[in-house]
C-alpha positions as MATLAB code, in Angstrom:
seq = 'PALTGFKSLYDRGLMRVVQGVGYPSQDKSHFKSTDLWLTGGDGTSANNNIDSGWIGRFLENYYSNFLTASFPLGIQLGSSDNSLGFHGEVEHGMSININGQDPAGFYSVLNGLGGAPPTSIPNSEYGDLIRFILASDAETNLYAQSISTAFSRGINSAGVTYPSTSLANQLKTVAKFISGGLKTKVYLVKIGGFDTHDTQVEDSDHTKGNHAMLLKDLNDSVTAFIKNLDAMNKS';
ca = [
       0.000    0.000    0.000;
       2.951    2.362    0.493;
       4.152    1.874   -3.101;
       1.394    3.527   -5.119;
       3.951    5.683   -6.931;
       5.890    2.563   -7.956;
       2.650    1.150   -9.384;
       2.389    4.244  -11.603;
       6.009    3.819  -12.740;
       5.344    0.145  -13.469;
       2.279    1.052  -15.534;
       4.430    3.487  -17.549;
       6.959    0.766  -18.280;
       9.631    2.475  -16.161;
       9.968   -0.234  -13.522;
      10.991   -3.878  -13.585;
      10.860   -6.431  -10.786;
      13.778   -8.858  -10.479;
      12.855  -12.039   -8.628;
      14.986  -14.840   -7.181;
      17.913  -12.695   -6.039;
      18.900  -14.906   -3.122;
      21.678  -17.492   -3.184;
      21.685  -21.209   -2.308;
      22.887  -22.472    1.084;
      22.697  -19.061    2.740;
      24.792  -18.596    5.883;
      22.265  -16.069    7.283;
      24.882  -13.291    7.510;
      23.673   -9.803    6.531;
      27.270   -8.817    5.744;
      28.183  -11.807    3.577;
      24.894  -11.562    1.717;
      25.563   -7.879    1.004;
      29.078   -8.691   -0.256;
      27.710  -11.382   -2.575;
      24.979   -9.032   -3.804;
      27.537   -6.297   -4.607;
      30.107   -8.608   -6.215;
      27.670  -10.806   -8.110;
      28.797  -13.914   -6.240;
      26.631  -16.938   -5.534;
      28.145  -18.312   -2.329;
      29.812  -21.285   -4.006;
      33.493  -21.927   -3.377;
      34.366  -20.541   -6.811;
      32.342  -17.334   -6.407;
      32.337  -16.625   -2.688;
      35.158  -14.084   -2.355;
      35.205  -11.991   -5.528;
      37.340   -8.847   -5.115;
      35.522   -6.664   -7.649;
      31.945   -5.406   -7.800;
      29.515   -6.124  -10.610;
      28.915   -2.404  -11.207;
      32.666   -1.812  -11.404;
      33.084   -4.635  -13.924;
      30.159   -3.298  -15.945;
      31.711    0.168  -16.100;
      35.117   -1.249  -17.057;
      33.628   -3.329  -19.867;
      31.148   -0.868  -21.352;
      32.840    2.474  -20.685;
      36.526    1.589  -21.024;
      37.073    4.662  -23.216;
      36.063    6.904  -20.298;
      38.355    5.463  -17.612;
      40.672    8.478  -17.914;
      37.907   11.068  -18.312;
      37.632   14.203  -16.171;
      34.434   12.928  -14.538;
      33.867    9.817  -12.394;
      31.995    6.980  -14.074;
      30.275    6.282  -10.768;
      29.205    8.450   -7.839;
      28.068    7.140   -4.479;
      26.026    9.265   -2.079;
      24.543    8.803    1.360;
      27.239    6.654    2.965;
      30.738    7.199    4.299;
      31.725    3.653    3.284;
      32.953    3.095   -0.266;
      30.749    0.497   -1.910;
      32.302   -2.825   -2.885;
      29.981   -2.702   -5.897;
      32.090    0.022   -7.527;
      35.415   -1.836   -7.168;
      36.909   -2.608  -10.570;
      39.008   -5.603  -11.501;
      41.784   -3.044  -12.036;
      42.344   -0.262   -9.478;
      41.939    3.028  -11.333;
      39.655    5.267   -9.287;
      36.648    5.328  -11.616;
      34.149    6.184   -8.884;
      33.971    8.672   -6.035;
      32.071    8.861   -2.755;
      30.283   12.024   -1.637;
      29.191   11.755    1.982;
      26.669   14.422    2.896;
      24.904   16.921    0.665;
      27.453   19.623   -0.045;
      28.980   18.863   -3.460;
      29.146   22.615   -4.132;
      31.886   22.903   -1.534;
      33.486   19.636   -2.548;
      36.115   21.101   -4.850;
      37.303   23.765   -2.430;
      37.613   21.227    0.392;
      39.558   18.684   -1.641;
      41.837   21.094   -3.451;
      45.114   21.357   -1.616;
      44.346   18.644    0.909;
      47.413   16.617    0.067;
      50.028   19.365    0.278;
      53.168   19.362   -1.836;
      54.055   15.975   -3.366;
      57.508   14.473   -2.704;
      60.204   15.585   -5.130;
      61.930   12.212   -5.264;
      60.084    8.881   -5.406;
      62.132    5.696   -4.928;
      61.998    2.849   -7.441;
      60.481    0.313   -5.061;
      57.167   -1.083   -3.839;
      56.970    1.879   -1.474;
      57.519    4.223   -4.425;
      54.798    2.447   -6.399;
      52.362    3.039   -3.525;
      53.312    6.712   -3.364;
      52.763    7.076   -7.117;
      49.372    5.384   -6.787;
      48.328    7.762   -3.990;
      49.478   10.796   -5.989;
      47.586    9.592   -9.072;
      44.441    9.032   -6.983;
      44.795   12.515   -5.490;
      45.088   14.046   -8.965;
      42.049   12.097  -10.199;
      40.018   13.161   -7.182;
      40.827   16.834   -7.710;
      39.978   16.480  -11.398;
      36.660   14.833  -10.516;
      35.964   17.458   -7.872;
      36.150   20.227  -10.469;
      33.637   18.581  -12.818;
      31.343   17.626   -9.928;
      31.340   21.129   -8.467;
      30.756   22.724  -11.879;
      27.817   20.434  -12.679;
      26.261   20.937   -9.251;
      26.471   24.725   -9.624;
      24.923   24.628  -13.102;
      22.215   22.151  -12.205;
      18.680   22.967  -11.156;
      15.735   21.127   -9.660;
      12.274   21.610  -11.099;
      10.321   24.156   -9.054;
       7.106   22.208   -9.558;
       8.340   19.044   -7.817;
       8.310   18.621   -4.041;
      10.736   16.105   -2.566;
      10.182   14.571    0.869;
      12.420   15.860    3.666;
      14.461   12.663    3.959;
      18.053   11.601    3.387;
      17.176    9.475    0.352;
      15.197   12.311   -1.218;
      18.113   14.701   -0.673;
      20.480   12.253   -2.338;
      18.206   11.920   -5.373;
      17.714   15.681   -5.491;
      21.501   15.996   -5.717;
      21.665   13.381   -8.487;
      19.027   15.338  -10.410;
      21.182   18.470  -10.113;
      24.208   16.583  -11.438;
      22.224   15.295  -14.418;
      20.725   18.717  -15.063;
      24.172   20.311  -14.783;
      25.589   18.083  -17.504;
      27.739   15.682  -15.472;
      28.380   12.614  -17.641;
      28.595   10.095  -14.797;
      26.982    6.787  -15.830;
      25.913    5.232  -12.506;
      24.727    6.877   -9.276;
      24.421    4.865   -6.085;
      22.158    6.180   -3.311;
      21.332    4.585    0.011;
      18.406    4.052    2.353;
      18.940    1.976    5.474;
      16.960    0.778    8.454;
      15.293   -2.354    7.079;
      16.596   -4.550    9.932;
      13.342   -3.747   11.712;
      12.779   -6.799   13.967;
       9.649   -6.357   16.119;
       8.903   -2.856   14.831;
       8.374   -4.021   11.255;
       4.581   -3.870   11.500;
       1.975   -2.701   13.994;
      -0.008   -5.444   15.659;
      -3.296   -3.727   14.917;
      -2.527   -3.029   11.245;
       0.164   -4.893    9.311;
       0.168   -2.241    6.585;
       1.697    0.183    9.105;
       4.993    0.204   10.967;
       8.665    0.925   10.260;
       8.750   -1.222    7.125;
       5.840    0.670    5.597;
       7.461    3.990    6.542;
      10.685    2.976    4.789;
       8.825    1.827    1.685;
       6.869    5.107    1.631;
      10.163    7.047    1.774;
      11.507    4.928   -1.089;
       8.292    5.372   -3.068;
       7.924    9.123   -2.533;
      11.613    9.905   -3.096;
      11.960    7.920   -6.322;
       8.620    9.180   -7.656;
       9.659   12.796   -7.034;
      13.014   12.122   -8.720;
      11.343   10.728  -11.860;
       8.875   13.646  -11.942;
      11.832   16.021  -11.638;
      13.647   14.386  -14.568;
      10.431   14.370  -16.611;
       9.927   18.098  -15.983;
      13.501   18.823  -17.160;
      13.273   16.469  -20.169;
      16.140   14.441  -18.709;
      14.353   11.133  -18.151;
];
């Protein structure tokens, strides 16, 4: 009952439902299940500890020409933890994490964080690590410029009202990036709190409770986001 907006998206052909996303012989661990979900593993001995994420592999395979572009192929919002899903098979910093909702100040904060680089780098494993860190720092500053520029240029449609929630704010930011011309291919947003235990439903009405509240947030936030993109002809 909390997903009436999703029903409208489904009727428009904008939503698909993927069934059977579990894995055999589950060990009941939230954490392992999340890792398998993000890596595309199935829990078997051959596919239980994959180092890369399925989104990262997708980006590497389909957007290989953009791996050295001035914008990140992936952007994650809403979490301070870098998602395993964005890890590539090769380490080349193709995604970036923005924790919080202040991308406009992102560039100014990052610029100059690292200080002056060393003038002499040894030819050793230590030197290789230093070079990697310096390259990552340069990529991050490059990304920060394009992110800040797109955020400043972007707008949100005045006729669309987003809920006052973290997920809605994340999607509002994504809409600004898209509107501002950022060429990032995949955005990852986050809504948590589904480990509800005995507060999942109300005893008197199983359509109410924390689970329904979370689904309503998901429904209202995504519906507002799609309406926003529709209004800007960016769908």
